[in-house]
mmCIF file of C-alpha atoms in Angstrom:
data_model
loop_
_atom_site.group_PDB
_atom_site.id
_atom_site.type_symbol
_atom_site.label_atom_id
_atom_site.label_comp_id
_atom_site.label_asym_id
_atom_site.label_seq_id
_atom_site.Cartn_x
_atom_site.Cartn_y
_atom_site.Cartn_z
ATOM 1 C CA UNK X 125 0.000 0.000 0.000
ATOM 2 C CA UNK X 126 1.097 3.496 -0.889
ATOM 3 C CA UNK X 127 2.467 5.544 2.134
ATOM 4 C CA UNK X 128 1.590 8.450 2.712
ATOM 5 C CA UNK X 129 2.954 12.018 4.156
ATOM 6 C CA UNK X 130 1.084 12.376 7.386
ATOM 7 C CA UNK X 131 1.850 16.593 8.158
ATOM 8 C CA UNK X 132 0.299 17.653 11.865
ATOM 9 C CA UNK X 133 0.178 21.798 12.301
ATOM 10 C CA UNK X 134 -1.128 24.901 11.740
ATOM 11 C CA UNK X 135 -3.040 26.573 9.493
ATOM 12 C CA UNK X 136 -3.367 30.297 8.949
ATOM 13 C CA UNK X 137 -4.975 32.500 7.138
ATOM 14 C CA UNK X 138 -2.529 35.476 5.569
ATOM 15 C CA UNK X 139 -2.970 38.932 5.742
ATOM 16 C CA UNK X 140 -0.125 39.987 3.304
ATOM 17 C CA UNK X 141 1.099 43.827 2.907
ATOM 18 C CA UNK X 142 3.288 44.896 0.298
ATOM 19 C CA UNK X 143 5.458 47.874 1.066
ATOM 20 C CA UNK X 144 9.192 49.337 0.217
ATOM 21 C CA UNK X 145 10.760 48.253 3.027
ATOM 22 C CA UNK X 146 9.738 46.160 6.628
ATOM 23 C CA UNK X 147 9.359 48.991 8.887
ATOM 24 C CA UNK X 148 11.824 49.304 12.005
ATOM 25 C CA UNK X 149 10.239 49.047 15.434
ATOM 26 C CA UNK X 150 7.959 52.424 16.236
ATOM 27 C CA UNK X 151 8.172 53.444 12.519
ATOM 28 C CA UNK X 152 4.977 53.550 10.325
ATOM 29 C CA UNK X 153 5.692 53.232 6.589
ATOM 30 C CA UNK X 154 3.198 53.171 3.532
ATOM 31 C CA UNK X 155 2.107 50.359 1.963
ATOM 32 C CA UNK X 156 1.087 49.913 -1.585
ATOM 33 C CA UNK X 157 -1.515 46.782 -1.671
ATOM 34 C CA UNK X 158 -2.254 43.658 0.103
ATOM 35 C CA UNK X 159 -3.494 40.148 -0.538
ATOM 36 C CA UNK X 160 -5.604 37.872 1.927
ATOM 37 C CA UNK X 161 -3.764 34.283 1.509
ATOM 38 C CA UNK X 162 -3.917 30.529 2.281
ATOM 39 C CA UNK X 163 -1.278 30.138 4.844
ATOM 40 C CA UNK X 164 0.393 28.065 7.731
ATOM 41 C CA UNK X 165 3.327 26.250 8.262
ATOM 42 C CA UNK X 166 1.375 22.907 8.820
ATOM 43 C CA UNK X 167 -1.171 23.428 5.767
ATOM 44 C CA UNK X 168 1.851 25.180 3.113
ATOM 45 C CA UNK X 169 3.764 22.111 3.691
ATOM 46 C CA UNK X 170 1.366 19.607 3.189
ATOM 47 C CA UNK X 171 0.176 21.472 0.175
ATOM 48 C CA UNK X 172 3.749 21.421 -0.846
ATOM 49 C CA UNK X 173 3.669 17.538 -0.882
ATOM 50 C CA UNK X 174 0.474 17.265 -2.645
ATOM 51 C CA UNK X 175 1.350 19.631 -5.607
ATOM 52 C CA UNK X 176 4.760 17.144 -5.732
ATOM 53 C CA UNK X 177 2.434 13.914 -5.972
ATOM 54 C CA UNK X 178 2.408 12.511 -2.413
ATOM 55 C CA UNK X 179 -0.814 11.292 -0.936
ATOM 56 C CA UNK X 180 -1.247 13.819 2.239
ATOM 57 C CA UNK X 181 -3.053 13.745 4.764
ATOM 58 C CA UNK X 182 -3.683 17.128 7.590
ATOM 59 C CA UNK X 183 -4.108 17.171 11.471
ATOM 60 C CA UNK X 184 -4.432 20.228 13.244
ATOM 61 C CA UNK X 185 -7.525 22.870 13.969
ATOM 62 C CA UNK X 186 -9.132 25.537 12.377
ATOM 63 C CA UNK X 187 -11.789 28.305 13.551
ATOM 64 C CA UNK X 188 -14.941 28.537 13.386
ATOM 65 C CA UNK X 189 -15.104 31.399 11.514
ATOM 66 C CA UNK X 190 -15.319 32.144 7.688
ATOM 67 C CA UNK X 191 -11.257 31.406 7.558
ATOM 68 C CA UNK X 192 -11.347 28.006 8.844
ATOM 69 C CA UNK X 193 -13.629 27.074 6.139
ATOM 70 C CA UNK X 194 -11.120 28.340 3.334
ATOM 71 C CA UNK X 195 -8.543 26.923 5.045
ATOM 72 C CA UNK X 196 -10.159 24.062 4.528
ATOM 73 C CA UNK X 197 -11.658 24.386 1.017
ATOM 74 C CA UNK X 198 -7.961 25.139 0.076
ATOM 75 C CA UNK X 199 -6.519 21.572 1.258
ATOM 76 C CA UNK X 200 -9.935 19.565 -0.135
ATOM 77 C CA UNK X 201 -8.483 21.420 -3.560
ATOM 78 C CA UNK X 202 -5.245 20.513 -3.304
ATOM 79 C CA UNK X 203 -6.400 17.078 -2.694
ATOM 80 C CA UNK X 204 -5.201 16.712 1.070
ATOM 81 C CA UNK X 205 -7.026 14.479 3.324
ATOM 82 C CA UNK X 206 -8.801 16.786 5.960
ATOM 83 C CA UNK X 207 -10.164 14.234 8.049
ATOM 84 C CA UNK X 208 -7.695 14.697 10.926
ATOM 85 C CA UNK X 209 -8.258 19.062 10.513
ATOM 86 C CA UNK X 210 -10.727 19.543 13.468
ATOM 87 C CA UNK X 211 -12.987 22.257 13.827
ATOM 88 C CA UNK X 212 -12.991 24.636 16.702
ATOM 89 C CA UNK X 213 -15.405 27.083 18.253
ATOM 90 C CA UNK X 214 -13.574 30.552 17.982
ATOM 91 C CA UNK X 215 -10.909 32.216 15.391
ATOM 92 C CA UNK X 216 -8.757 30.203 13.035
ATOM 93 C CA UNK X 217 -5.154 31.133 13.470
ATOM 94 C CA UNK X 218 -4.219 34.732 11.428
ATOM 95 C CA UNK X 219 -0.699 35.526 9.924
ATOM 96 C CA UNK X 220 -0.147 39.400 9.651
ATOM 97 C CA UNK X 221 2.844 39.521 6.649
ATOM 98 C CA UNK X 222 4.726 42.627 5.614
ATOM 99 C CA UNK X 223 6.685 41.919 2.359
ATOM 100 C CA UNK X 224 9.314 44.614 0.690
ATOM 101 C CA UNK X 225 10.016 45.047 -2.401
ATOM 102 C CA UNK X 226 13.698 43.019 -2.138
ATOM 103 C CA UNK X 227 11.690 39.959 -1.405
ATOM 104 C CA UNK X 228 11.885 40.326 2.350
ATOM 105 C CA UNK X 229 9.297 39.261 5.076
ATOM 106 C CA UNK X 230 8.497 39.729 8.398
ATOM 107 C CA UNK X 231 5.389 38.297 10.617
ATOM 108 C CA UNK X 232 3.079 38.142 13.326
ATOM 109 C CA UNK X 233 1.168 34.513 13.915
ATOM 110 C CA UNK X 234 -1.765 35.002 16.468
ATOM 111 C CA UNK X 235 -2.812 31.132 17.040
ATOM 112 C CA UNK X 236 -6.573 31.193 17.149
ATOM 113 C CA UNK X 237 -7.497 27.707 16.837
ATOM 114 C CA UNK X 238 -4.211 25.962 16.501
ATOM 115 C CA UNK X 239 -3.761 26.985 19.977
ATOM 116 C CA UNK X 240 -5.943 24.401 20.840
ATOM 117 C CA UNK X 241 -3.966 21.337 19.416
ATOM 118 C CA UNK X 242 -3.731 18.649 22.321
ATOM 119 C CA UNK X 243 -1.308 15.359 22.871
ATOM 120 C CA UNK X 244 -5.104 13.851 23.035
ATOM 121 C CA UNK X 245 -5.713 14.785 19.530
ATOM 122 C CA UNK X 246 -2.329 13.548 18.325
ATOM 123 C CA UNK X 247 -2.932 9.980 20.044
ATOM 124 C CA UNK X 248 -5.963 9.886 18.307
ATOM 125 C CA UNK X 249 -4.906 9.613 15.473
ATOM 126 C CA UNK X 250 -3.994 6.667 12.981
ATOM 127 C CA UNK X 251 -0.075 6.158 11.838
ATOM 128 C CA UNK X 252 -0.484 2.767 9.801
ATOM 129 C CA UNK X 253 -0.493 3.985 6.424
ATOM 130 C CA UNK X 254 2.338 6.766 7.071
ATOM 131 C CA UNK X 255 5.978 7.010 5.594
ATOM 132 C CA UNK X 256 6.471 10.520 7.083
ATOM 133 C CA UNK X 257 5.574 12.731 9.686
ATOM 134 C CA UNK X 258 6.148 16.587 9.205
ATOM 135 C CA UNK X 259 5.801 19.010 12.179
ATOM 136 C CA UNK X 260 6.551 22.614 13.029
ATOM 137 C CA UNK X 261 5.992 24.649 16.141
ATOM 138 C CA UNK X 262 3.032 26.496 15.534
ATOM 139 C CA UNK X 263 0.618 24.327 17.772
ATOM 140 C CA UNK X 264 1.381 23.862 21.243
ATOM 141 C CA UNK X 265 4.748 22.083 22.281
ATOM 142 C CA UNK X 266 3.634 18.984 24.164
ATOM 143 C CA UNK X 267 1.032 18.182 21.141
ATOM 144 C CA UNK X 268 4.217 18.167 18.733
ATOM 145 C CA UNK X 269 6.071 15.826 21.708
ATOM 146 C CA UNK X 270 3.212 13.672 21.423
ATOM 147 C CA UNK X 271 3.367 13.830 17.810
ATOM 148 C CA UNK X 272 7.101 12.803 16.905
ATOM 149 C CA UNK X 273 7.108 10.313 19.898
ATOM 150 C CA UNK X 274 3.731 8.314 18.243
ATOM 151 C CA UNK X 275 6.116 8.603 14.952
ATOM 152 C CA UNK X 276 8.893 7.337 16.107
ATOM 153 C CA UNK X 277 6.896 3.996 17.932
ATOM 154 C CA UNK X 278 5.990 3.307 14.865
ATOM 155 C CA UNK X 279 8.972 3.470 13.451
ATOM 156 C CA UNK X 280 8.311 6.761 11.071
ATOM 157 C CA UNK X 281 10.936 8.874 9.739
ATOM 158 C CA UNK X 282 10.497 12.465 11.559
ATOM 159 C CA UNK X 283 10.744 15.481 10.361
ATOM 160 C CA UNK X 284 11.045 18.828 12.208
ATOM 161 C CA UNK X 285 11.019 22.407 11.177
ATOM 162 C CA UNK X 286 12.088 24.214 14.410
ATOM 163 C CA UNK X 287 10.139 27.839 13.641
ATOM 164 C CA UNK X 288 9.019 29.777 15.398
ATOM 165 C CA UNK X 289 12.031 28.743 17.270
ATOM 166 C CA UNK X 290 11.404 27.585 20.498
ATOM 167 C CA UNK X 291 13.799 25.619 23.068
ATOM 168 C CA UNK X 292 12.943 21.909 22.090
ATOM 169 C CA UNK X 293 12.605 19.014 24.852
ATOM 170 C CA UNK X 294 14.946 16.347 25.142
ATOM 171 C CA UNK X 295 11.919 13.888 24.516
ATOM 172 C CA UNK X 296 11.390 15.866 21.235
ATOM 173 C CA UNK X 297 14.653 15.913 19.800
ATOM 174 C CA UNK X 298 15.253 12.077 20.626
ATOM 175 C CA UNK X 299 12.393 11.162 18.237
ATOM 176 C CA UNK X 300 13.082 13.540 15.584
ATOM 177 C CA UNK X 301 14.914 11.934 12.326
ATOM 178 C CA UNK X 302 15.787 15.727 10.226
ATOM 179 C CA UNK X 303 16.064 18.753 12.117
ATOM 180 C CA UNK X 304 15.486 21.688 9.210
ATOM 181 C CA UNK X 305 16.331 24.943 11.021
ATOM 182 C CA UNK X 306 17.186 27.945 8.663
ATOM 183 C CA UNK X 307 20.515 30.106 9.668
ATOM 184 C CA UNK X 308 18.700 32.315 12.170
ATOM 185 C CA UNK X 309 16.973 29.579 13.550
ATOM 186 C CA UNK X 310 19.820 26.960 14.036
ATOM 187 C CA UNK X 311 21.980 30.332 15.235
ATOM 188 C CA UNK X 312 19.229 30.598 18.628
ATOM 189 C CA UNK X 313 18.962 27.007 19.137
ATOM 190 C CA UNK X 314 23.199 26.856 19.541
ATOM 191 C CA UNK X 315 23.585 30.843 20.959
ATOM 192 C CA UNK X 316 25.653 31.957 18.556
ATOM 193 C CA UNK X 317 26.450 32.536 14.429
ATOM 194 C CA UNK X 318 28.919 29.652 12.962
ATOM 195 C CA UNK X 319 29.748 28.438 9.869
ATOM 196 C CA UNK X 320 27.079 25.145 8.769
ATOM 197 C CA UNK X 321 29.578 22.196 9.720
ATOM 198 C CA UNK X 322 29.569 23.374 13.169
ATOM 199 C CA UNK X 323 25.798 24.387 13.657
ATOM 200 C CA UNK X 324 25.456 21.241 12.563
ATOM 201 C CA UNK X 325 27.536 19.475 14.514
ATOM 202 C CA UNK X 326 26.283 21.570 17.766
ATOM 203 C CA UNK X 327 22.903 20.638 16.247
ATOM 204 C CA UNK X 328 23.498 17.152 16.619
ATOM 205 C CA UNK X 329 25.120 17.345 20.515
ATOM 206 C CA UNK X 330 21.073 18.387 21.455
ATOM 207 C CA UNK X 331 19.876 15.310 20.375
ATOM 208 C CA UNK X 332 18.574 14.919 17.185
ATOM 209 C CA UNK X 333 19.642 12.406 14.238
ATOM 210 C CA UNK X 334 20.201 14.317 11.223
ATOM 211 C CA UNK X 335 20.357 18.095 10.792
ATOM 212 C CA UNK X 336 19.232 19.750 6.883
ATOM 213 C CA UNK X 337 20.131 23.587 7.569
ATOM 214 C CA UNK X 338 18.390 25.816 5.423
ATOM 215 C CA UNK X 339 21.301 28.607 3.921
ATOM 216 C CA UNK X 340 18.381 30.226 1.562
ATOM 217 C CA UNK X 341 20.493 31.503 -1.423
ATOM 218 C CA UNK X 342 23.751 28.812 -0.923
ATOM 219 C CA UNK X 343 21.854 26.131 -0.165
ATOM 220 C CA UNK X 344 21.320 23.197 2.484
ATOM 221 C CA UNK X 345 23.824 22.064 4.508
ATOM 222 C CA UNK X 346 23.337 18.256 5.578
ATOM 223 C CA UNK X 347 24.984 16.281 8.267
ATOM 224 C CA UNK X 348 24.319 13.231 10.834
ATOM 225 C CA UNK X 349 23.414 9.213 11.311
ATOM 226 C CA UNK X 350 22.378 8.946 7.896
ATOM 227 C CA UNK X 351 24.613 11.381 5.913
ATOM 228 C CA UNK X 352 28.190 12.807 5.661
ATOM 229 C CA UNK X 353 28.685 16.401 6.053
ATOM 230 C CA UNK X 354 27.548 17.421 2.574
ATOM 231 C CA UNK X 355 26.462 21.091 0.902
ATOM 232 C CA UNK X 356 23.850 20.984 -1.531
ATOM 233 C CA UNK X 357 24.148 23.920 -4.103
ATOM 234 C CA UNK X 358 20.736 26.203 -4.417
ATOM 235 C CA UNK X 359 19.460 27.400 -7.759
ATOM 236 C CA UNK X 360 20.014 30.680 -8.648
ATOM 237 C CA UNK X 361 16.380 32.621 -9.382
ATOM 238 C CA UNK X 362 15.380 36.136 -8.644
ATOM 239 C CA UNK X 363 13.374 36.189 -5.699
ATOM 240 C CA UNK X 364 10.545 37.709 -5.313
ATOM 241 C CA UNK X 365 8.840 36.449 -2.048
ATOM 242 C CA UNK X 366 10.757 34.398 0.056
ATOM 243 C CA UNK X 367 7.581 33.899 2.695
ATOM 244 C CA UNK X 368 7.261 30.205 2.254
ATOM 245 C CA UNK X 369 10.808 28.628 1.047
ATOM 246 C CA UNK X 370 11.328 26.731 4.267
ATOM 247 C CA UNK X 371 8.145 25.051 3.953
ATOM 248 C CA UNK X 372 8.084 24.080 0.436
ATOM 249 C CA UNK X 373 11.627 22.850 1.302
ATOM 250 C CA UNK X 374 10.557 20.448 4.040
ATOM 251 C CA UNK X 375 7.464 19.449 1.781
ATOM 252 C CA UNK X 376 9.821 18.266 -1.066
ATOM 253 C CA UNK X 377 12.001 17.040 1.458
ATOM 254 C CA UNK X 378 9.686 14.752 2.657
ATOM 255 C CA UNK X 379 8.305 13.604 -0.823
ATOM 256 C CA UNK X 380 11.734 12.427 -2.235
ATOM 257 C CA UNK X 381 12.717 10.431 1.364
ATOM 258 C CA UNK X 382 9.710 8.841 1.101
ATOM 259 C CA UNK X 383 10.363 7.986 -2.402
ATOM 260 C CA UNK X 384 13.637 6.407 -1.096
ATOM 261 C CA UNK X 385 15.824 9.107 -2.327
ATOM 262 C CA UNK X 386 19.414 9.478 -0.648
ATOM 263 C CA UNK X 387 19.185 12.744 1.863
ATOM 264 C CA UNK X 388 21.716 14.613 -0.185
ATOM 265 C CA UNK X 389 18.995 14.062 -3.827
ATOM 266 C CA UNK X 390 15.867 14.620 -1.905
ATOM 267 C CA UNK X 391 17.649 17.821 -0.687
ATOM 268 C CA UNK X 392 18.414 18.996 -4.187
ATOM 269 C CA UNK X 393 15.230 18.532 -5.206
ATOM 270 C CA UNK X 394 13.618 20.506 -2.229
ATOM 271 C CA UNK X 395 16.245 23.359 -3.000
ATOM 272 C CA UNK X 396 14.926 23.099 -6.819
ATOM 273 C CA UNK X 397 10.729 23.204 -5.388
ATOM 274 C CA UNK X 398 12.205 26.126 -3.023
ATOM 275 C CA UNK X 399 13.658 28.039 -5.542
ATOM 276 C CA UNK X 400 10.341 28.214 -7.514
ATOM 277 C CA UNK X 401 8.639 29.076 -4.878
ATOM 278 C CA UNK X 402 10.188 32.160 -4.056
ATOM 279 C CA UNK X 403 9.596 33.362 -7.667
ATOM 280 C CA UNK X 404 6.099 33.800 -6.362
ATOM 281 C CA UNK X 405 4.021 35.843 -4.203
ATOM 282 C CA UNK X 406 2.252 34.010 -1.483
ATOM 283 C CA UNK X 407 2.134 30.998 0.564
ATOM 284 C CA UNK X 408 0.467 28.199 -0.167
ATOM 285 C CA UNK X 409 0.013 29.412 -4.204
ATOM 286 C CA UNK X 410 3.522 29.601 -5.128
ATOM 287 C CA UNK X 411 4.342 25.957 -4.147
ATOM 288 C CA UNK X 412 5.288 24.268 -7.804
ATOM 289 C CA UNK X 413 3.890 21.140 -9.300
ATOM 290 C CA UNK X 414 5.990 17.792 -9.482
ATOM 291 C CA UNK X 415 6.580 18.567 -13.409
ATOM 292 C CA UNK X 416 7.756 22.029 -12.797
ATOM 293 C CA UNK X 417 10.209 20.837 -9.952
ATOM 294 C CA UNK X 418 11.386 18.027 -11.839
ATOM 295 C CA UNK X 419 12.544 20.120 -15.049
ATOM 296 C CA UNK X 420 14.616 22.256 -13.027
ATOM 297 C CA UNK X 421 16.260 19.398 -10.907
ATOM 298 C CA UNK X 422 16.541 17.320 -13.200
ATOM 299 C CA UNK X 423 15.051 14.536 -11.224
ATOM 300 C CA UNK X 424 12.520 12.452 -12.770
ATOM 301 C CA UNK X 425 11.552 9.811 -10.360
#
C-alpha cells in the first residue's frame, strides 16, 4: 500500500502587505496593496507535498469562523485528506505579513485555533499507512512531543522544522529523524552565528539524528546518522517572495525520502521546489507542481 505524508500543524490564514521596506520598530511606513492568503506552516507544507504527488493527509484545527472554512476548502483542492483538521469554536489562526520590495518578510502569527492542538488529539490519530511525519511549532509544544514520539513507535521517519524557534525538549529531539532549522533559527537554538559544519555538529550534541540547515540563497547544509557532512548547491532565481521557502523545502524534502531518495537528492530537489517558490508571491500558491520541480532538478523519479 502506498504511504503516505502524514503533516500535523497549523493553518493560517494570511494577511499579506506589500510595502518598500519592513518597517523598524515604532516606525509607520506606507504600503502599496495587500493580498488575503492561504497560509500556515502545517497546511503550506502539506500542500507542498500534494502539488509534488504525495498522498497527504492534515491534522491540526481551524476556527470557526469564515477562515477556517477556506482553510479548509484550500486543502480539499489541493487534494489533502482533511479528516484529521478539526474544527474549533472561535478564530482560526491569522498571519499578519509585511513583504518589501527586495523579497523580504516579516510576521506576526496570532494562534486562534491551533492553539488548541492537544497530545489527546495527536494519540488519536492513525499512523499505519504513514511514511512521514512533518511538524513545526506552531501548535502547542507537548502536542508536537506527542506527535514525533507516536512517529517514532511506529517506526516513522520524523521530520522537524524548528520555527518559530522555540527551546525543544529532550523527549522531542530524541524522536526527531531531520532537524530543518534555517541560519537564524539553528543560530538561537546553539547561541551563537557559525559556519554550517559546526551548527550542525552543535545541532546534533542536542539530540537529534540528522540536521538539513536551510542557507536560503547557498543552499542546504546536511549532516548526521544517515549522511556525511555534505552542501547541496541552491538554484540561482530572482526572488521575489521568500515567505514560504522553508516550507516548500521540508514538503519536497519529505516527498523524495519517502520515495527512497538518498538525503543529499531529496535535498536537491527541495532546493529546486524552493527556488520556484520564491519566484512567487504568497504561501500556499507559489508551491510548484511535481513537473515544474522536476525540469529544473533534473530529477525524474
Amino acid at each position: 500500500m502506498r504511504k503516505s505524508v502524514l503533516v500535523i500543524g497549523s493553518l493560517n490564514f494570511d494577511l499579506v502587505v506589500h510595502a518598500e521596506r519592513i518597517p523598524l520598530a515604532g516606525e509607520t511606513v506606507r504600503g502599496s496593496g495587500y493580498d488575503s492568503l492561504l497560509g500556515g506552516k502545517g497546511a503550506n507544507q502539506a500542500i507542498a507535498a500534494a502539488r509534488l504527488g504525495a498522498q497527504v493527509r492534515m491534522a491540526g484545527r481551524v476556527g470557526s469562523d469564515s477562515y477556517g472554512g477556506a482553510l479548509l476548502d484550500g486543502l480539499d483542492e489541493a487534494a489533502v485528506d482533511v479528516a484529521g483538521v478539526q474544527v474549533s469554536d472561535g478564530p482560526s489562526g491569522l498571519a499578519v505579513i509585511t513583504h518589501s520590495s527586495d523579497g523580504q518578510n516579516a510576521i506576526v502569527v496570532q494562534p486562534g485555533a491551533n492553539g488548541l492542538v492537544t497530545a489527546a488529539d495527536i494519540r488519536a490519530l492513525e499512523f499505519a499507512e504513514v511514511g512521514v511525519v512533518l511538524l513545526q511549532l506552531e501548535i502547542p509544544m507537548d502536542a508536537v512531543v506527542a506527535a514525533a514520539q507516536e512517529a517514532h513507535k511506529a517506526g516513522l521517519a520524523v521530520i522537524l522544522d524548528p520555527a518559530p524557534v522555540a527551546a525543544l525538549p529532550e523527549e522531542l529531539l530524541r524522536a526527531v529523524t531531520w532537524l530543518t532549522p534555517n541560519e537564524t533559527e539553528a543560530a538561537q537554538l546553539v547561541a551563537g552565528s557559525m559556519e554550517p559544519q559546526q551548527t550542525a555538529e552543535r545541532l546534533l550534541a542536542i539530540g537529534c539524528r540528522n540536521v538539513a540547515l536551510k542557507l536560503g540563497e547557498r543552499g542546504a547544509f546536511l549532516m548526521g546518522a544517515d549522511c556525511e557532512p555534505t552542501l547541496v548547491p541552491a538554484f540561482a532565481v530572482k526572488a521575489v517572495d521568500t515567505t514560504a521557502a522553508g516550507d516548500c523545502f521540508n514538503g519536497a524534502f519529505a516527498v523524495r525520502l519517502l520515495a527512497g531518495d538518498s538525503p543529499q537528492a531529496a535535498a536537491r530537489y527541495a532546493n529546486a521546489a524552493a527556488a520556484i517558490s520564491v519566484t512567487r508571491l504568497g504561501a500556499q500558491v507559489s508551491m510548484p507542481s511535481r513537473d515544474e520541480v522536476e525540469a529544473l532538478s533534473g530529477n525524474h523519479g
